[in-house]
CSV table of C-alpha atoms and ligand atoms in Angstrom, one decimal:
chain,number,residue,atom,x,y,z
A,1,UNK,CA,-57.1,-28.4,-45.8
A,2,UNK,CA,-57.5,-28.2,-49.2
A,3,UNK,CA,-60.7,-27.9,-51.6
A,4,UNK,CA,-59.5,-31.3,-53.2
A,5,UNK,CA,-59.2,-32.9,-50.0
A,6,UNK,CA,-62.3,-31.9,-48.7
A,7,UNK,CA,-64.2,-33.4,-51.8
A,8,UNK,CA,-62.5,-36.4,-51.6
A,9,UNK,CA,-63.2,-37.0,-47.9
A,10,UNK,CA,-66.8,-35.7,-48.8
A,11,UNK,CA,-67.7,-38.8,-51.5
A,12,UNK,CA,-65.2,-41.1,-49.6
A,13,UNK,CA,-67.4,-44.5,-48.4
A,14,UNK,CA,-64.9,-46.5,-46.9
A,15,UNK,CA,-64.9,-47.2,-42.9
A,16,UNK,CA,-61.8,-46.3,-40.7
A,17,UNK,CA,-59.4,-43.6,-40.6
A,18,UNK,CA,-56.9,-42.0,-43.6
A,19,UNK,CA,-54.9,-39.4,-44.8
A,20,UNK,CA,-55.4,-37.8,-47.5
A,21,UNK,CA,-52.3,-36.1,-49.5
A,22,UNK,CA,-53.0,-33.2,-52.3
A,23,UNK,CA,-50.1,-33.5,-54.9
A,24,UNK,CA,-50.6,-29.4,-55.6
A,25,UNK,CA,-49.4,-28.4,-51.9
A,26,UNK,CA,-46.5,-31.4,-52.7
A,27,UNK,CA,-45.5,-29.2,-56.0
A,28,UNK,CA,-46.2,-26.2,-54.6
A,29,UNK,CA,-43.6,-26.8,-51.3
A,30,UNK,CA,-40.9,-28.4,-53.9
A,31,UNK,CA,-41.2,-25.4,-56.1
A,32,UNK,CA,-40.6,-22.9,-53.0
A,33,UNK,CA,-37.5,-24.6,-52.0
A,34,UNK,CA,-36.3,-24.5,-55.4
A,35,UNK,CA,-36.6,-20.5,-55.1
A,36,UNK,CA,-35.9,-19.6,-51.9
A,37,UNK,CA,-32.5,-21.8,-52.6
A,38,UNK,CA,-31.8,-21.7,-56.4
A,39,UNK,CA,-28.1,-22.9,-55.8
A,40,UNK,CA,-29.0,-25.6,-53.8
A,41,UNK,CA,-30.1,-29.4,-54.5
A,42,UNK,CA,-33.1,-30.9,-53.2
A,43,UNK,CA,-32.9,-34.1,-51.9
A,44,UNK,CA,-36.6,-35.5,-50.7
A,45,UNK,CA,-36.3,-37.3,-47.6
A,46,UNK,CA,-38.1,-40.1,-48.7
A,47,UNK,CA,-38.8,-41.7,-44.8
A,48,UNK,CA,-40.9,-38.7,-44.4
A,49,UNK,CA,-43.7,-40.0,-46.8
A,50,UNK,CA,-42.6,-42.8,-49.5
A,51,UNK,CA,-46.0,-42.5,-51.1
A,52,UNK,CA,-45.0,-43.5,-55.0
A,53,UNK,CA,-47.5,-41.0,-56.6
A,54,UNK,CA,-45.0,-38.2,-54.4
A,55,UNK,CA,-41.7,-39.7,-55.1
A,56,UNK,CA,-43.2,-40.2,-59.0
A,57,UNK,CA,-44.0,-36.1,-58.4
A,58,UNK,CA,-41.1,-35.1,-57.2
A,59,UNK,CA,-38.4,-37.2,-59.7
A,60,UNK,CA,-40.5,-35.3,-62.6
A,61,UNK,CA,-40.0,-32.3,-61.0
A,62,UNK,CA,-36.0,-32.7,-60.9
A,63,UNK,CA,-35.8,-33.7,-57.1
A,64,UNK,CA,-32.8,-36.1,-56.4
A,65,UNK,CA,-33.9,-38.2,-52.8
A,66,UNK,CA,-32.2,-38.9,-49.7
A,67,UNK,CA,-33.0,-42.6,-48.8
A,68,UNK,CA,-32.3,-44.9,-45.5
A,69,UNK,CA,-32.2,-48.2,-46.9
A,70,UNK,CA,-31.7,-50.2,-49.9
A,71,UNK,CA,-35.6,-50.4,-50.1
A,72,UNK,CA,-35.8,-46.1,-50.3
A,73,UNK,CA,-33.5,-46.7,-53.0
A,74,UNK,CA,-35.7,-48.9,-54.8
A,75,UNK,CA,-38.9,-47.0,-54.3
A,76,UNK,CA,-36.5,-43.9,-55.4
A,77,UNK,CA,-35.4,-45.5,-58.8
A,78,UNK,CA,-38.9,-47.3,-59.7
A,79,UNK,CA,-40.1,-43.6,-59.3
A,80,UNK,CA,-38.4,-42.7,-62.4
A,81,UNK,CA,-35.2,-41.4,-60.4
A,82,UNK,CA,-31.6,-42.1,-62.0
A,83,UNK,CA,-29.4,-43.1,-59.7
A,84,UNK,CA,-26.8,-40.3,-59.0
A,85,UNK,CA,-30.3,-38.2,-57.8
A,86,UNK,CA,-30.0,-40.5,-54.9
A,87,UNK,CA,-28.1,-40.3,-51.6
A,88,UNK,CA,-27.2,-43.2,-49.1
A,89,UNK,CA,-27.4,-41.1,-46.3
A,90,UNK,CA,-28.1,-43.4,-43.3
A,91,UNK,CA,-25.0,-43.5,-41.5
A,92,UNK,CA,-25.6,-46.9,-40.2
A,93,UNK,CA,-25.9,-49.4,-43.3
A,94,UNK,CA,-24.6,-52.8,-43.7
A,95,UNK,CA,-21.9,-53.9,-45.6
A,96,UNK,CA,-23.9,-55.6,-48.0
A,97,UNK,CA,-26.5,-53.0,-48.1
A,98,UNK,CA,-23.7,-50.4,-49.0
A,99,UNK,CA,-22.5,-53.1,-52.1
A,100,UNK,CA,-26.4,-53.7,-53.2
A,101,UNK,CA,-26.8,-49.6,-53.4
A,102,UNK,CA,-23.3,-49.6,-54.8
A,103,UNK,CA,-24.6,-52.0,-57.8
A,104,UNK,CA,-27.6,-49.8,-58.3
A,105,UNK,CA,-25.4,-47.5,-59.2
A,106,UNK,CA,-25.8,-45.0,-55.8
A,107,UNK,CA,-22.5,-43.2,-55.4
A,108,UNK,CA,-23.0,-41.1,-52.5
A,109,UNK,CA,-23.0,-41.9,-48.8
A,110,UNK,CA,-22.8,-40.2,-45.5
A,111,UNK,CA,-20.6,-41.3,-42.9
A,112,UNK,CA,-19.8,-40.5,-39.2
A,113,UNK,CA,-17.1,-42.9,-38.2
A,114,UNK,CA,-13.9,-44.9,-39.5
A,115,UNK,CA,-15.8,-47.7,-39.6
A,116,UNK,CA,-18.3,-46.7,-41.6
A,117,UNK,CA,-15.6,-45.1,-44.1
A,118,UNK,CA,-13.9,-48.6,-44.1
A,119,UNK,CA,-17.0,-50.1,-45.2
A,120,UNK,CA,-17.9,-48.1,-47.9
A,121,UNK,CA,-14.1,-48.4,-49.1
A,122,UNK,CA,-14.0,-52.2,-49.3
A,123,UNK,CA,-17.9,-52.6,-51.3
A,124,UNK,CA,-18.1,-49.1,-53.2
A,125,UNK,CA,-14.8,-47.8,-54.7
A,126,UNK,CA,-14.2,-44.5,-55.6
A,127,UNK,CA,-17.6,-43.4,-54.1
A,128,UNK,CA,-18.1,-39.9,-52.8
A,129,UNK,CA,-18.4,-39.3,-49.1
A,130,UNK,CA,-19.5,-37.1,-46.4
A,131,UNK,CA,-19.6,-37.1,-42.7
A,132,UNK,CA,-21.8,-36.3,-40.7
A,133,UNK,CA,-20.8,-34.2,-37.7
A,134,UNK,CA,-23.5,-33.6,-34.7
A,135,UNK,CA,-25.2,-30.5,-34.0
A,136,UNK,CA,-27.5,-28.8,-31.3
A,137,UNK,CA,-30.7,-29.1,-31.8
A,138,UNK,CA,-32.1,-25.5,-29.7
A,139,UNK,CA,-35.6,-24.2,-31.4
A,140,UNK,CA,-36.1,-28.1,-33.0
A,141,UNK,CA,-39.8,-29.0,-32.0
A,142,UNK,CA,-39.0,-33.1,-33.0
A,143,UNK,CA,-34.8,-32.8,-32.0
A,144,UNK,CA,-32.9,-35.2,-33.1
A,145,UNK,CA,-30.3,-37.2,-30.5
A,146,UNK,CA,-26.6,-37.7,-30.9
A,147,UNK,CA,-27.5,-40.8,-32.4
A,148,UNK,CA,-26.0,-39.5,-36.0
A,149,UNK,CA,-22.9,-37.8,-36.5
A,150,UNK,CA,-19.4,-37.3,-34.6
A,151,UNK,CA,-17.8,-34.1,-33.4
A,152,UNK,CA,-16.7,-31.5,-35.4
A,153,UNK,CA,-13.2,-32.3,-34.7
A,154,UNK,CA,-13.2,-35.8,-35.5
A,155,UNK,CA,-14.8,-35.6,-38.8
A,156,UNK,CA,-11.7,-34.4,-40.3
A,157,UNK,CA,-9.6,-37.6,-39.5
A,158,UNK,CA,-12.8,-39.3,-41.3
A,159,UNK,CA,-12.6,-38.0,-44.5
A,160,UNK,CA,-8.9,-38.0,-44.0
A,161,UNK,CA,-9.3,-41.8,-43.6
A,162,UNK,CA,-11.8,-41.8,-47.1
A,163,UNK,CA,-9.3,-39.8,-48.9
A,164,UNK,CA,-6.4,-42.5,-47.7
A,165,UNK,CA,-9.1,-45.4,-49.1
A,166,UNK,CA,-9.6,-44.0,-52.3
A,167,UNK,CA,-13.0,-42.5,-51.8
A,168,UNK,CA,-13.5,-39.0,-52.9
A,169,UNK,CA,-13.7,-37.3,-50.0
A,170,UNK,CA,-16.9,-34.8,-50.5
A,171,UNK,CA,-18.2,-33.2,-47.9
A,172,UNK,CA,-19.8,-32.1,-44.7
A,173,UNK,CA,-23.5,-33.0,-43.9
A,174,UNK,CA,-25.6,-32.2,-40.7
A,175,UNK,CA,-29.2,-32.3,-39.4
A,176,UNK,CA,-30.7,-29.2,-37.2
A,177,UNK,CA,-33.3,-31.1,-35.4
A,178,UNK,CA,-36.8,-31.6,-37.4
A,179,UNK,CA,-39.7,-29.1,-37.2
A,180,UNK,CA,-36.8,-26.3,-36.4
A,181,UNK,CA,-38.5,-23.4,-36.1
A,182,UNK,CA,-35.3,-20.6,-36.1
A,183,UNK,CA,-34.2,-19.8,-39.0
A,184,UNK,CA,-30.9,-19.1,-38.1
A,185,UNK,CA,-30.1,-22.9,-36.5
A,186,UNK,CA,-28.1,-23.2,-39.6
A,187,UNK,CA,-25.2,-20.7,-38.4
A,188,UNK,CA,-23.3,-22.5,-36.0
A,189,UNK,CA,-23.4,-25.9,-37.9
A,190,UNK,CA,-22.3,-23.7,-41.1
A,191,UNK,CA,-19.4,-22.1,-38.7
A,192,UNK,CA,-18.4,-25.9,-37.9
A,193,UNK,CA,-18.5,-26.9,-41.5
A,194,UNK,CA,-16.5,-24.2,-42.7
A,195,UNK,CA,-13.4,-25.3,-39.8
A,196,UNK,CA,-13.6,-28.4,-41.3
A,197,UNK,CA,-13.0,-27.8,-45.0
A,198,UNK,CA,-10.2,-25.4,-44.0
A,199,UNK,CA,-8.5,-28.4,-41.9
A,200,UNK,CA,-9.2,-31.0,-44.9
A,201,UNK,CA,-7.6,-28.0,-47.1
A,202,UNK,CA,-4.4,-28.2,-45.0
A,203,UNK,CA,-4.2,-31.8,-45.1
A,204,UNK,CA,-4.5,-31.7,-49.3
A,205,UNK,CA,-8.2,-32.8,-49.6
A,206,UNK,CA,-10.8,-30.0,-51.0
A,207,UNK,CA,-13.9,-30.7,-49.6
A,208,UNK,CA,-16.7,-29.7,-51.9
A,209,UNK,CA,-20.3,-29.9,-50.6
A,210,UNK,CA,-22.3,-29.2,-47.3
A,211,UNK,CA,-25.5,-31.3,-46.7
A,212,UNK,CA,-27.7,-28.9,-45.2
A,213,UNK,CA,-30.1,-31.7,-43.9
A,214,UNK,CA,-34.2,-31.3,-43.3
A,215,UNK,CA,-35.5,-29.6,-40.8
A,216,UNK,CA,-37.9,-27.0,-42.2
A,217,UNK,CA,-41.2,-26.9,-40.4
A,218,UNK,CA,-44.7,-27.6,-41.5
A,219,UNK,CA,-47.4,-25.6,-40.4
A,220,UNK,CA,-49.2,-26.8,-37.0
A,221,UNK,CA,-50.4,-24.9,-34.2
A,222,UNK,CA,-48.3,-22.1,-33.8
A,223,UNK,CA,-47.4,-19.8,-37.0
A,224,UNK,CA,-43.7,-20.7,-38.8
A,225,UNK,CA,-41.1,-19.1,-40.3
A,226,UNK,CA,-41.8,-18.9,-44.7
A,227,UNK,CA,-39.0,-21.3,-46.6
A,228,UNK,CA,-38.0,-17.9,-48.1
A,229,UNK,CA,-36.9,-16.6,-44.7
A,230,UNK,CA,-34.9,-20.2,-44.3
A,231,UNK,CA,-33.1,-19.4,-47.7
A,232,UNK,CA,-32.1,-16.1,-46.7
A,233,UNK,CA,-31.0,-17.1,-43.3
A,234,UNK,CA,-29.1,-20.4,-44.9
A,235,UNK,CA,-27.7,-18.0,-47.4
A,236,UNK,CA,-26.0,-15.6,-44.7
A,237,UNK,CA,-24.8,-18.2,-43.0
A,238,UNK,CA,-23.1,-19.5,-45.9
A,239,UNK,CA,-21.5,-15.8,-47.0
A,240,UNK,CA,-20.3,-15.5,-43.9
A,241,UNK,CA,-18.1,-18.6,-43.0
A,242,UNK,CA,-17.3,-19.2,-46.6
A,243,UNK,CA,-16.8,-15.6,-48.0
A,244,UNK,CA,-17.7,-15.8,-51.9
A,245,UNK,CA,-16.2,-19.3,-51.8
A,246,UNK,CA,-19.7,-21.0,-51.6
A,247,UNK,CA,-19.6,-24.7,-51.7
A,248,UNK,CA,-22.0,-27.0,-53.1
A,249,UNK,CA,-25.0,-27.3,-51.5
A,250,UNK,CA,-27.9,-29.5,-51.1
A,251,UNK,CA,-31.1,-29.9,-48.7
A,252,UNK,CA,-33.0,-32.8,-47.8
A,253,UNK,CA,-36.8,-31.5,-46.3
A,254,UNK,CA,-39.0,-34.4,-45.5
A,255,UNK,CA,-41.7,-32.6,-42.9
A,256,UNK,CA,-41.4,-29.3,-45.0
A,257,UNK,CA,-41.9,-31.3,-48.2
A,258,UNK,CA,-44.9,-32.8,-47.6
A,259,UNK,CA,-46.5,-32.4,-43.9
A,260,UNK,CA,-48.7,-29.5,-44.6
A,261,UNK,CA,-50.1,-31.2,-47.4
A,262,UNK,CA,-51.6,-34.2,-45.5
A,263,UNK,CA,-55.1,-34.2,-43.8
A,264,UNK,CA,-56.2,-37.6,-41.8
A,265,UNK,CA,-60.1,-38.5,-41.1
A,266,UNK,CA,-60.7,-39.7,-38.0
A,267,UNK,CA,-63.7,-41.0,-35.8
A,268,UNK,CA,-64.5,-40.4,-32.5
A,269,UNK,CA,-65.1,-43.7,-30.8
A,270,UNK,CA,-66.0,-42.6,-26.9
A,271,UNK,CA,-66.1,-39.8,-25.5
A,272,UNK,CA,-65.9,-40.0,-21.3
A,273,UNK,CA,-65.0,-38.7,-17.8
A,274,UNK,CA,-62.9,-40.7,-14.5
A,275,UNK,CA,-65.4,-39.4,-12.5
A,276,UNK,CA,-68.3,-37.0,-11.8
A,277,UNK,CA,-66.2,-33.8,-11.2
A,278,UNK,CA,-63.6,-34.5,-13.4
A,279,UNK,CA,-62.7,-31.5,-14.9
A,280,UNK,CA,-61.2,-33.1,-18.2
A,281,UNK,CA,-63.0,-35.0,-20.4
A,282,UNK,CA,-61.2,-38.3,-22.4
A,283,UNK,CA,-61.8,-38.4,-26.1
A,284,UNK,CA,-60.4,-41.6,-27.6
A,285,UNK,CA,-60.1,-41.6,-31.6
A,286,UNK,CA,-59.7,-44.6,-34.0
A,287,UNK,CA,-56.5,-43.4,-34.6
A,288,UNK,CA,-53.7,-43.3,-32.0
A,289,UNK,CA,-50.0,-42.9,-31.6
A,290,UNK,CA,-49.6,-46.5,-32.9
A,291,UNK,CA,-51.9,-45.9,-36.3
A,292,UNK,CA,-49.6,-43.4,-37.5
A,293,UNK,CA,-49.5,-40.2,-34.4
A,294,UNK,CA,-46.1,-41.3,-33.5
A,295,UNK,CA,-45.1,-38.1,-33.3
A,296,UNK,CA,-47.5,-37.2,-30.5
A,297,UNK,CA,-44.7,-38.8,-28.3
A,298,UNK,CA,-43.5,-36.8,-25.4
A,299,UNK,CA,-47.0,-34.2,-27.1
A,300,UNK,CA,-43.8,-33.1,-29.4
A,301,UNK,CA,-46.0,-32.2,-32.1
A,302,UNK,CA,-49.5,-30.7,-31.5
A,303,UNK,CA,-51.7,-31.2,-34.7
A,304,UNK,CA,-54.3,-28.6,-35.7
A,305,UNK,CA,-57.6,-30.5,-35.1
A,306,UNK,CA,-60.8,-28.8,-36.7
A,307,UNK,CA,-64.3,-30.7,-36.0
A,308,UNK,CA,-67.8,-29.9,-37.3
A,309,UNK,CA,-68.9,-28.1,-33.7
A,310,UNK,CA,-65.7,-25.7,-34.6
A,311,UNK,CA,-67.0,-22.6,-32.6
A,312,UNK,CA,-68.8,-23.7,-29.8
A,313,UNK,CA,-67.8,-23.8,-26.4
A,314,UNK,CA,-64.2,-25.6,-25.9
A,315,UNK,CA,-63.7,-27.7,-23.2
A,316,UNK,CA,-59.8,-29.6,-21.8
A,317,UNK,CA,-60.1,-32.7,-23.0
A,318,UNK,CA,-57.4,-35.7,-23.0
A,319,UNK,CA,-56.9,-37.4,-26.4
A,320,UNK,CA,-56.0,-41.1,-26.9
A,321,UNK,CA,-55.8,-43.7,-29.6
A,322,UNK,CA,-57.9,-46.7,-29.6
A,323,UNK,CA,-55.4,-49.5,-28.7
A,324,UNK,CA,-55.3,-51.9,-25.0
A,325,UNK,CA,-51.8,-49.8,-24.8
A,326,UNK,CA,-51.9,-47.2,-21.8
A,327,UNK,CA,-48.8,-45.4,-24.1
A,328,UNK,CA,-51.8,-44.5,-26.9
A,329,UNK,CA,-52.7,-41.4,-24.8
A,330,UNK,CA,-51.8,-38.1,-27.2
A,331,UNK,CA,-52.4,-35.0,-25.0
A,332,UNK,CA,-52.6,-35.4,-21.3
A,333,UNK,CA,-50.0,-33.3,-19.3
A,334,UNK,CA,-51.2,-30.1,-22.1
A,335,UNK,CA,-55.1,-30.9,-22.5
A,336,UNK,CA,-56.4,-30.4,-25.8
A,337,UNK,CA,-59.4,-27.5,-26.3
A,338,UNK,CA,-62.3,-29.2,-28.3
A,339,UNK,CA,-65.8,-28.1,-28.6
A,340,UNK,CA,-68.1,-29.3,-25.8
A,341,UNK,CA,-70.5,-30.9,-27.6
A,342,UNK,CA,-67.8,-33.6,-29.9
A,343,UNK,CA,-69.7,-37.0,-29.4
A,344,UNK,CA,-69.5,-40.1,-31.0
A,345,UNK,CA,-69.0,-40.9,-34.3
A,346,UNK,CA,-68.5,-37.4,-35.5
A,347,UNK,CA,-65.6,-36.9,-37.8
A,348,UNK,CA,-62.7,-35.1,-36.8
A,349,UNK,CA,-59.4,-33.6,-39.2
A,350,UNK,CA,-56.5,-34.2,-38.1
A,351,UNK,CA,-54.3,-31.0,-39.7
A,352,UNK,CA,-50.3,-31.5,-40.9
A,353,UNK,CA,-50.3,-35.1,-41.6
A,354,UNK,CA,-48.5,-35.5,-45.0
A,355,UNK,CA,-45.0,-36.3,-43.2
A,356,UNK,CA,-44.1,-39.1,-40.5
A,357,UNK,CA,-47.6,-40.6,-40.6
A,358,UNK,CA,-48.4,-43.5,-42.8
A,359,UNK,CA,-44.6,-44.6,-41.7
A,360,UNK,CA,-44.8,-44.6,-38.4
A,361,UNK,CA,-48.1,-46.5,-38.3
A,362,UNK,CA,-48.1,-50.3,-37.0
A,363,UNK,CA,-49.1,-53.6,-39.1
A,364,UNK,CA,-52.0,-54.7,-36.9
A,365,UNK,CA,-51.9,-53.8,-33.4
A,366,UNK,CA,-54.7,-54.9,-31.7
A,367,UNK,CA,-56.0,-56.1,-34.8
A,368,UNK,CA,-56.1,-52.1,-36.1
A,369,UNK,CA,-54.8,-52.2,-40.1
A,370,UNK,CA,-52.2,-49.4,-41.1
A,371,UNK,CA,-53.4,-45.8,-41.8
A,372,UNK,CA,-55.0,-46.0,-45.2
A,373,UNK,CA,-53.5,-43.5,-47.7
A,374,UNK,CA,-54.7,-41.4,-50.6
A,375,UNK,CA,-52.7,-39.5,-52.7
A,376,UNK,CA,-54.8,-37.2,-55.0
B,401,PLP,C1,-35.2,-37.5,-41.5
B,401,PLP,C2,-34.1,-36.9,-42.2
B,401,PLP,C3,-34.3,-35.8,-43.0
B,401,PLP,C4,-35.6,-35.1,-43.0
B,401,PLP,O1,-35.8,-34.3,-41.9
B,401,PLP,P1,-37.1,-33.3,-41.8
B,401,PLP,O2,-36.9,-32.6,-40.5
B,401,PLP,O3,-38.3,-34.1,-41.9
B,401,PLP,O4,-37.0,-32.3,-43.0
B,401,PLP,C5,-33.2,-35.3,-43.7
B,401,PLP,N1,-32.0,-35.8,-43.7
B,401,PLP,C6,-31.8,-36.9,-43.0
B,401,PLP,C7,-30.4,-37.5,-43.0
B,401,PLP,C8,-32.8,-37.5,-42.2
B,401,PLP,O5,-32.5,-38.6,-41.5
């Protein structure tokens, strides 16, 4: 929480709940990933929080963005980005979508398949490539499925198959599971990248980058790892399956860009118990896993929540969102401590909000508009 945010949220009239994002922490985060990895590019993820005033930020600052559709791209370039700072790197697109990104003049795209390298081949000649291979997820607090990316071993046939199709053949990209909190998640993907650009060597084709992917944590409940100790980490990894043959590099933080430097305002709307001896009281908020908590699912991530009793007695309490969906429950199987005397109406912060918020939040469910958004 920032001074700027709190005098914002102090003069702010409006009904309803919001985040706030301060541009300084935004600068501030882009700036320490630019140190803690000077050789590396930084590629914004832009799903984590389009916001133009951010991606306007972050294009002045000399950020290049990782977008997921031809509409990131758009937001990307009407932010004052050129188009080789931006990378396709959704490895399910559309034919079409790949020749519309292709006319914009976007020349980089991930792949994890033949298919996908045939595609790109037959819409956006001569474009560079890299594939995505799939990697374990251990110490990730949001992990990421096997929905992306092949197997080591196969990724080689696919940039083989680029290579054949006249695509540059570029590199090796992969994605450590978001909010990964050890620092040294990178060294086994690294170990896996370096196998593959030896193969890809034998066969003729020198690969050139690794994709590092996102990953780096915001700050929530428990205490993080610093970005520096993520550089350092990143930067053994590299020296030791590439000896002083370092490729190109490039990260794309989305959470670690922008989460920490999010707050939301929300009201409490009821406050109630199942029964007389019920231990555990409910506290239902206007703002829920459908108004932009999506990430509250499975109680992956637990968000810092500061109220103006802060201090008083704590009491288990269940929290929900204010939708007819029995899903819009937050915490329930690990009860949330807040002060005994919350009650209705009163205010309450909701902590590490910059990132996956305002995206994740529905059109009008139940009638409820999207989480309003301030960027200041
Ligand atoms: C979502 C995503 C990111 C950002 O991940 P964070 O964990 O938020 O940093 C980076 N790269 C790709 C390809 C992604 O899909």
């Amino acid at each position: 929480m920032t001074a700027r945010i709190r005098e914002f949220l102090r003069t702010r009239r409006e009904d309803g709940p919001c985040v706030v994002v301060d541009l300084d922490v935004v600068r501030d985060n882009y700036r320490a990933f630019a140190h803690a990895l000077p050789d590396t590019r930084v590629f914004y993820a832009i799903k984590a929080n389009p916001a133009p005033e951010i991606l306007r930020l972050l294009a002045a600052l000399g950020s290049c963005f990782d977008a997921a559709s031809v509409a990131e791209i758009e937001m990307a370039l009407a932010a004052g980005a050129t188009a080789e700072r931006i990378s396709f790197g959704n490895t399910i697109k559309k034919e079409r979508d790949v020749a519309r990104a292709y006319q914009l003049g976007v020349r980089l795209f991930a792949v994890d398949c033949l298919a996908e390298v045939e595609k790109i081949a037959r819409v956006a000649p001569g474009a560079k490539v890299f594939c995505r291979i799939l990697c374990d997820c251990d110490g990730a607090e949001w992990p990421l499925s096997r929905k992306f990316g092949c197997v080591p071993e196969m990724a080689t046939d696919v940039l083989e198959q680029a290579h054949r199709l006249g695509l540059e053949a570029y590199g090796v990209s992969f994605h450590v599971g978001s909010q990964q909190t050890n620092t040294e998640a990178w060294d086994i993907a690294l170990a896996s990248a370096s196998a593959i650009f030896r193969e890809c060597a034998e066969r003729g084709i020198h690969l050139r980058m690794v994709n590092l992917g996102g990953g780096f944590p915001a700050r929530y409940l428990k205490p993080v790892p610093g970005v520096e100790s993520y550089g350092d980490a990143i930067f053994r990894a590299l020296s030791r399956h590439f000896g002083n043959r370092l490729p190109e590099t490039i990260i794309e933080p989305g959470r670690g860009m922008v989460g920490d430097a999010g707050v939301i305002e929300a009201e409490v709307v009821l406050v109630s118990k199942k029964s007389e001896e019920d231990a555990v009281r409910w506290v239902y908020l206007d703002i829920g896993k459908f108004g932009g908590l999506a990430e509250t699912m499975d109680e992956a991530i637990r968000y810092p929540i500061r109220t103006i009793h802060d201090g008083d007695d704590m009491v288990p309490c269940v929290l929900a969102g204010p939708t007819c969906d029995s899903a819009d429950v937050m915490y329930e199987k690990v009860p949330y401590m807040l002060p005994v005397s919350l009650e209705i109406g009163d205010k309450v912060l909701i902590e590490g909000t910059g990132a996956y918020t305002t995206t994740y939040s529905a059109v009008a469910f139940n009638g409820f508009p999207p989480l309003k958004s301030y960027v200041i």
